[in-house]
Amino acid sequence: MAGFYQAYGLLTFFKLGLIYLIFNYHKLEESASELVTQISTSSLVTSDQLLYFRAFCLVSNLYVDLIPTFFDKVGHTITAFQIDTQPRTVRMKGGIRFCTFTLWSWLIQGIYFACAIATQLGYITNLYFLEAIVIMFELATSVAILVTVVVTFVLIPGAAKGDVKNMVGLFRFQVLLTHNANVVFMITELVLNNIKFKFSHFPYAGLFGITYIAFSWILAQKIGVFFYNFLNYNFPKVLMAYTGLLFALSVFFTIAFGISHYVDPTHNPWTIPFIVIGVISICKVRMPVKPKKE
């Protein structure tokens, strides 16, 4: 249990620090009408085109979230990790799919797109609700980048060293979609809309990460496994892993902050190719090794 108490202490330290920052620095800086304008308009496309794009993303989100949950009765298997860090095969089907960090990222993304559409249609005008939509956008963007980076540079290389079935599973169409389309949607949304990231919202990204870690602890007590070994409090380098996760979220929030404030495709269209190259560089759609036939 020593690992658990160390991990708990570290996360408590981070959580209290982030809550302190929120209470001391998060202020409502715009009026409701200003936030509606930021959410509902684009400098690159018309409002109708922005609405159609968001509707497409929302429908895609429902396809990723709901159709496999209710209609895929077989699912697919992955290697999860028991509390003692030993691997164990788990079948992903039904509601258990929503316990992964990837599906959390899609859920918050879907809620954002639904709320953004409602705002464009004039159904949301409350200042606090609008501020929450902006925060959801910031979280969805930062988390989408994190998911794709972790899958491409951590999970896929790890699977390549182990069971071939795990590698093949990561390159099923549905799985590829969940690990790559999310970042494509959110970076496109970041470029299109007029929302400016607020650095006072920075702590929310860390709190989102801490919330998922706490959820993974509770889930492990219920089903006996962690979906990500580096979130297991018995993982040998758990303190480094947690710090790295929260640091990565902070970095990706900062990158998105920079894009929203300093990248202006309207006046500097040459910035678009660099964003496209950046997104392509973190996506992985081809298997790095050819699996051996069993």
GROMACS .gro file of C-alpha atoms in nm:
model
  294
    1MET     CA    1   0.000   0.000   0.000
    2ALA     CA    2   0.303   0.229   0.018
    3GLY     CA    3   0.265   0.308  -0.351
    4PHE     CA    4  -0.099   0.406  -0.302
    5TYR     CA    5  -0.024   0.647  -0.018
    6GLN     CA    6   0.261   0.808  -0.211
    7ALA     CA    7   0.041   0.848  -0.518
    8TYR     CA    8  -0.248   0.980  -0.307
    9GLY     CA    9  -0.021   1.233  -0.140
   10LEU     CA   10   0.117   1.356  -0.472
   11LEU     CA   11  -0.226   1.395  -0.630
   12THR     CA   12  -0.362   1.570  -0.321
   13PHE     CA   13  -0.074   1.817  -0.340
   14PHE     CA   14  -0.143   1.886  -0.708
   15LYS     CA   15  -0.520   1.906  -0.656
   16LEU     CA   16  -0.499   2.157  -0.373
   17GLY     CA   17  -0.257   2.370  -0.573
   18LEU     CA   18  -0.485   2.371  -0.877
   19ILE     CA   19  -0.794   2.454  -0.670
   20TYR     CA   20  -0.603   2.743  -0.512
   21LEU     CA   21  -0.518   2.877  -0.858
   22ILE     CA   22  -0.881   2.854  -0.970
   23PHE     CA   23  -1.017   3.039  -0.667
   24ASN     CA   24  -0.755   3.312  -0.693
   25TYR     CA   25  -0.719   3.366  -1.067
   26HIS     CA   26  -1.031   3.246  -1.250
   27LYS     CA   27  -1.244   3.550  -1.327
   28LEU     CA   28  -1.526   3.609  -1.573
   29GLU     CA   29  -1.353   3.835  -1.823
   30GLU     CA   30  -1.618   3.865  -2.097
   31SER     CA   31  -1.988   3.935  -2.110
   32ALA     CA   32  -2.239   3.673  -2.222
   33SER     CA   33  -2.279   3.841  -2.562
   34GLU     CA   34  -1.903   3.838  -2.618
   35LEU     CA   35  -1.881   3.467  -2.537
   36VAL     CA   36  -2.175   3.390  -2.766
   37THR     CA   37  -1.991   3.571  -3.047
   38GLN     CA   38  -1.668   3.380  -2.981
   39ILE     CA   39  -1.846   3.044  -2.976
   40SER     CA   40  -2.082   3.109  -3.267
   41THR     CA   41  -1.861   3.278  -3.526
   42SER     CA   42  -1.555   3.205  -3.736
   43SER     CA   43  -1.310   3.426  -3.924
   44LEU     CA   44  -1.251   3.154  -4.184
   45VAL     CA   45  -1.594   3.010  -4.265
   46THR     CA   46  -1.954   3.123  -4.243
   47SER     CA   47  -2.163   3.055  -3.934
   48ASP     CA   48  -2.364   2.798  -4.130
   49GLN     CA   49  -2.048   2.615  -4.239
   50LEU     CA   50  -1.924   2.615  -3.880
   51LEU     CA   51  -2.260   2.474  -3.770
   52TYR     CA   52  -2.245   2.196  -4.032
   53PHE     CA   53  -1.891   2.105  -3.928
   54ARG     CA   54  -1.994   2.081  -3.564
   55ALA     CA   55  -2.299   1.873  -3.654
   56PHE     CA   56  -2.074   1.632  -3.846
   57CYS     CA   57  -1.839   1.607  -3.546
   58LEU     CA   58  -2.132   1.545  -3.311
   59VAL     CA   59  -2.275   1.270  -3.533
   60SER     CA   60  -1.928   1.113  -3.557
   61ASN     CA   61  -1.905   1.134  -3.179
   62LEU     CA   62  -2.233   0.947  -3.141
   63TYR     CA   63  -2.102   0.685  -3.383
   64VAL     CA   64  -1.789   0.637  -3.173
   65ASP     CA   65  -1.964   0.650  -2.835
   66LEU     CA   66  -2.306   0.494  -2.874
   67ILE     CA   67  -2.321   0.255  -3.170
   68PRO     CA   68  -2.044   0.021  -3.043
   69THR     CA   69  -2.188   0.037  -2.691
   70PHE     CA   70  -2.539  -0.073  -2.787
   71PHE     CA   71  -2.489  -0.271  -3.107
   72ASP     CA   72  -2.146  -0.435  -3.083
   73LYS     CA   73  -2.225  -0.745  -2.880
   74VAL     CA   74  -1.883  -0.902  -2.936
   75GLY     CA   75  -1.646  -0.613  -2.870
   76HIS     CA   76  -1.272  -0.660  -2.878
   77THR     CA   77  -1.008  -0.770  -2.631
   78ILE     CA   78  -0.728  -0.562  -2.485
   79THR     CA   79  -0.455  -0.627  -2.233
   80ALA     CA   80  -0.529  -0.449  -1.905
   81PHE     CA   81  -0.331  -0.470  -1.582
   82GLN     CA   82  -0.428  -0.611  -1.246
   83ILE     CA   83  -0.362  -0.418  -0.926
   84ASP     CA   84  -0.043  -0.622  -0.883
   85THR     CA   85   0.058  -0.491  -1.233
   86GLN     CA   86   0.025  -0.834  -1.398
   87PRO     CA   87  -0.141  -0.830  -1.744
   88ARG     CA   88  -0.491  -0.965  -1.795
   89THR     CA   89  -0.711  -0.984  -2.104
   90VAL     CA   90  -1.032  -0.782  -2.085
   91ARG     CA   91  -1.315  -0.780  -2.339
   92MET     CA   92  -1.424  -0.427  -2.424
   93LYS     CA   93  -1.796  -0.417  -2.490
   94GLY     CA   94  -2.098  -0.234  -2.356
   95GLY     CA   95  -2.059   0.028  -2.085
   96ILE     CA   96  -1.706  -0.081  -1.991
   97ARG     CA   97  -1.585   0.107  -2.299
   98PHE     CA   98  -1.670   0.436  -2.128
   99CYS     CA   99  -1.415   0.364  -1.857
  100THR     CA  100  -1.118   0.440  -2.083
  101PHE     CA  101  -0.958   0.783  -2.098
  102THR     CA  102  -1.009   0.786  -2.475
  103LEU     CA  103  -1.387   0.761  -2.440
  104TRP     CA  104  -1.378   1.028  -2.169
  105SER     CA  105  -1.213   1.257  -2.423
  106TRP     CA  106  -1.485   1.177  -2.678
  107LEU     CA  107  -1.760   1.235  -2.422
  108ILE     CA  108  -1.640   1.582  -2.326
  109GLN     CA  109  -1.586   1.658  -2.694
  110GLY     CA  110  -1.941   1.547  -2.777
  111ILE     CA  111  -2.088   1.755  -2.495
  112TYR     CA  112  -1.891   2.056  -2.619
  113PHE     CA  113  -2.012   2.022  -2.979
  114ALA     CA  114  -2.373   1.977  -2.864
  115CYS     CA  115  -2.350   2.289  -2.645
  116ALA     CA  116  -2.172   2.490  -2.916
  117ILE     CA  117  -2.448   2.403  -3.163
  118ALA     CA  118  -2.713   2.499  -2.906
  119THR     CA  119  -2.533   2.831  -2.853
  120GLN     CA  120  -2.526   2.901  -3.226
  121LEU     CA  121  -2.899   2.831  -3.243
  122GLY     CA  122  -2.964   3.077  -2.960
  123TYR     CA  123  -3.060   2.831  -2.688
  124ILE     CA  124  -2.774   2.910  -2.447
  125THR     CA  125  -2.722   3.267  -2.324
  126ASN     CA  126  -2.638   3.227  -1.956
  127LEU     CA  127  -2.294   3.369  -1.876
  128TYR     CA  128  -2.186   3.086  -1.646
  129PHE     CA  129  -2.304   2.819  -1.888
  130LEU     CA  130  -2.115   2.991  -2.171
  131GLU     CA  131  -1.801   3.004  -1.958
  132ALA     CA  132  -1.840   2.631  -1.892
  133ILE     CA  133  -1.863   2.569  -2.268
  134VAL     CA  134  -1.535   2.754  -2.321
  135ILE     CA  135  -1.371   2.542  -2.050
  136MET     CA  136  -1.509   2.224  -2.209
  137PHE     CA  137  -1.359   2.332  -2.541
  138GLU     CA  138  -1.020   2.392  -2.379
  139LEU     CA  139  -1.032   2.056  -2.202
  140ALA     CA  140  -1.152   1.864  -2.508
  141THR     CA  141  -0.871   2.008  -2.720
  142SER     CA  142  -0.595   1.944  -2.465
  143VAL     CA  143  -0.717   1.593  -2.385
  144ALA     CA  144  -0.759   1.501  -2.753
  145ILE     CA  145  -0.394   1.588  -2.817
  146LEU     CA  146  -0.288   1.390  -2.509
  147VAL     CA  147  -0.484   1.079  -2.615
  148THR     CA  148  -0.335   1.073  -2.964
  149VAL     CA  149   0.020   1.137  -2.840
  150VAL     CA  150   0.000   0.866  -2.570
  151VAL     CA  151  -0.143   0.611  -2.813
  152THR     CA  152   0.111   0.688  -3.086
  153PHE     CA  153   0.423   0.717  -2.873
  154VAL     CA  154   0.346   0.499  -2.568
  155LEU     CA  155   0.075   0.238  -2.626
  156ILE     CA  156   0.159   0.138  -2.984
  157PRO     CA  157   0.535   0.096  -2.919
  158GLY     CA  158   0.447  -0.098  -2.603
  159ALA     CA  159   0.209  -0.325  -2.793
  160ALA     CA  160   0.473  -0.384  -3.062
  161LYS     CA  161   0.692  -0.548  -2.798
  162GLY     CA  162   0.418  -0.780  -2.675
  163ASP     CA  163   0.127  -0.985  -2.805
  164VAL     CA  164   0.055  -0.943  -3.177
  165LYS     CA  165  -0.320  -0.943  -3.101
  166ASN     CA  166  -0.282  -0.621  -2.904
  167MET     CA  167  -0.110  -0.456  -3.198
  168VAL     CA  168  -0.379  -0.568  -3.442
  169GLY     CA  169  -0.650  -0.448  -3.203
  170LEU     CA  170  -0.507  -0.096  -3.197
  171PHE     CA  171  -0.538  -0.077  -3.576
  172ARG     CA  172  -0.903  -0.178  -3.612
  173PHE     CA  173  -1.099   0.094  -3.794
  174GLN     CA  174  -1.311   0.184  -3.492
  175VAL     CA  175  -1.006   0.208  -3.267
  176LEU     CA  176  -0.808   0.412  -3.520
  177LEU     CA  177  -1.102   0.650  -3.545
  178THR     CA  178  -1.123   0.700  -3.169
  179HIS     CA  179  -0.749   0.764  -3.136
  180ASN     CA  180  -0.700   0.998  -3.433
  181ALA     CA  181  -1.025   1.165  -3.539
  182ASN     CA  182  -1.063   1.330  -3.198
  183VAL     CA  183  -0.750   1.542  -3.241
  184VAL     CA  184  -0.837   1.620  -3.606
  185PHE     CA  185  -1.182   1.744  -3.502
  186MET     CA  186  -1.061   1.954  -3.210
  187ILE     CA  187  -0.764   2.115  -3.386
  188THR     CA  188  -0.991   2.200  -3.680
  189GLU     CA  189  -1.242   2.349  -3.436
  190LEU     CA  190  -0.957   2.540  -3.268
  191VAL     CA  191  -0.857   2.697  -3.600
  192LEU     CA  192  -1.213   2.770  -3.711
  193ASN     CA  193  -1.380   2.924  -3.407
  194ASN     CA  194  -1.308   3.258  -3.240
  195ILE     CA  195  -1.267   3.122  -2.886
  196LYS     CA  196  -0.947   3.236  -2.719
  197PHE     CA  197  -0.796   3.006  -2.459
  198LYS     CA  198  -0.770   3.167  -2.116
  199PHE     CA  199  -0.466   3.091  -1.908
  200SER     CA  200  -0.679   3.128  -1.594
  201HIS     CA  201  -0.850   2.805  -1.709
  202PHE     CA  202  -0.518   2.622  -1.711
  203PRO     CA  203  -0.582   2.440  -1.375
  204TYR     CA  204  -0.894   2.269  -1.510
  205ALA     CA  205  -0.683   2.054  -1.742
  206GLY     CA  206  -0.488   1.920  -1.446
  207LEU     CA  207  -0.804   1.860  -1.244
  208PHE     CA  208  -0.952   1.663  -1.533
  209GLY     CA  209  -0.646   1.438  -1.535
  210ILE     CA  210  -0.658   1.391  -1.157
  211THR     CA  211  -1.030   1.309  -1.175
  212TYR     CA  212  -0.965   1.031  -1.426
  213ILE     CA  213  -0.681   0.890  -1.215
  214ALA     CA  214  -0.909   0.881  -0.909
  215PHE     CA  215  -1.179   0.716  -1.123
  216SER     CA  216  -0.930   0.452  -1.240
  217TRP     CA  217  -0.848   0.370  -0.875
  218ILE     CA  218  -1.217   0.320  -0.793
  219LEU     CA  219  -1.271   0.118  -1.110
  220ALA     CA  220  -0.976  -0.108  -1.027
  221GLN     CA  221  -1.138  -0.195  -0.695
  222LYS     CA  222  -1.458  -0.289  -0.881
  223ILE     CA  223  -1.326  -0.484  -1.182
  224GLY     CA  224  -0.973  -0.562  -1.067
  225VAL     CA  225  -0.779  -0.396  -1.350
  226PHE     CA  226  -0.628  -0.070  -1.469
  227PHE     CA  227  -0.659  -0.002  -1.840
  228TYR     CA  228  -0.327   0.185  -1.831
  229ASN     CA  229  -0.048   0.031  -1.629
  230PHE     CA  230   0.120   0.367  -1.564
  231LEU     CA  231  -0.194   0.478  -1.371
  232ASN     CA  232  -0.166   0.182  -1.134
  233TYR     CA  233  -0.048   0.304  -0.794
  234ASN     CA  234   0.171  -0.009  -0.774
  235PHE     CA  235   0.348   0.083  -1.098
  236PRO     CA  236   0.721   0.117  -1.010
  237LYS     CA  237   0.748   0.474  -1.144
  238VAL     CA  238   0.396   0.587  -1.060
  239LEU     CA  239   0.497   0.928  -0.919
  240MET     CA  240   0.691   1.004  -1.234
  241ALA     CA  241   0.402   0.878  -1.448
  242TYR     CA  242   0.143   1.096  -1.272
  243THR     CA  243   0.367   1.401  -1.284
  244GLY     CA  244   0.439   1.337  -1.650
  245LEU     CA  245   0.069   1.299  -1.732
  246LEU     CA  246  -0.024   1.628  -1.565
  247PHE     CA  247   0.278   1.800  -1.717
  248ALA     CA  248   0.181   1.673  -2.063
  249LEU     CA  249  -0.173   1.804  -2.021
  250SER     CA  250  -0.028   2.141  -1.922
  251VAL     CA  251   0.201   2.145  -2.227
  252PHE     CA  252  -0.081   2.058  -2.466
  253PHE     CA  253  -0.305   2.322  -2.308
  254THR     CA  254  -0.026   2.575  -2.360
  255ILE     CA  255   0.022   2.470  -2.724
  256ALA     CA  256  -0.351   2.508  -2.790
  257PHE     CA  257  -0.343   2.843  -2.606
  258GLY     CA  258  -0.068   2.959  -2.840
  259ILE     CA  259  -0.256   2.847  -3.151
  260SER     CA  260  -0.576   3.020  -3.041
  261HIS     CA  261  -0.398   3.350  -2.970
  262TYR     CA  262  -0.109   3.371  -3.214
  263VAL     CA  263  -0.203   3.166  -3.520
  264ASP     CA  264  -0.415   3.376  -3.754
  265PRO     CA  265  -0.490   3.183  -4.074
  266THR     CA  266  -0.700   3.473  -4.205
  267HIS     CA  267  -0.399   3.702  -4.235
  268ASN     CA  268  -0.127   3.434  -4.230
  269PRO     CA  269  -0.257   3.136  -4.431
  270TRP     CA  270   0.095   2.990  -4.436
  271THR     CA  271   0.040   2.878  -4.075
  272ILE     CA  272  -0.221   2.619  -4.183
  273PRO     CA  273   0.031   2.372  -4.338
  274PHE     CA  274   0.235   2.376  -4.017
  275ILE     CA  275  -0.073   2.287  -3.812
  276VAL     CA  276  -0.163   2.009  -4.058
  277ILE     CA  277   0.192   1.870  -4.042
  278GLY     CA  278   0.182   1.884  -3.663
  279VAL     CA  279  -0.144   1.688  -3.648
  280ILE     CA  280  -0.025   1.430  -3.901
  281SER     CA  281   0.299   1.382  -3.708
  282ILE     CA  282   0.117   1.264  -3.394
  283CYS     CA  283  -0.140   1.041  -3.568
  284LYS     CA  284  -0.067   0.676  -3.642
  285VAL     CA  285  -0.283   0.491  -3.893
  286ARG     CA  286  -0.041   0.230  -4.029
  287MET     CA  287   0.090  -0.063  -3.830
  288PRO     CA  288   0.462  -0.012  -3.754
  289VAL     CA  289   0.537  -0.384  -3.777
  290LYS     CA  290   0.374  -0.654  -3.983
  291PRO     CA  291   0.214  -0.903  -3.742
  292LYS     CA  292   0.328  -1.260  -3.776
  293LYS     CA  293   0.068  -1.514  -3.873
  294GLU     CA  294  -0.011  -1.752  -3.592
   0.00000   0.00000   0.00000
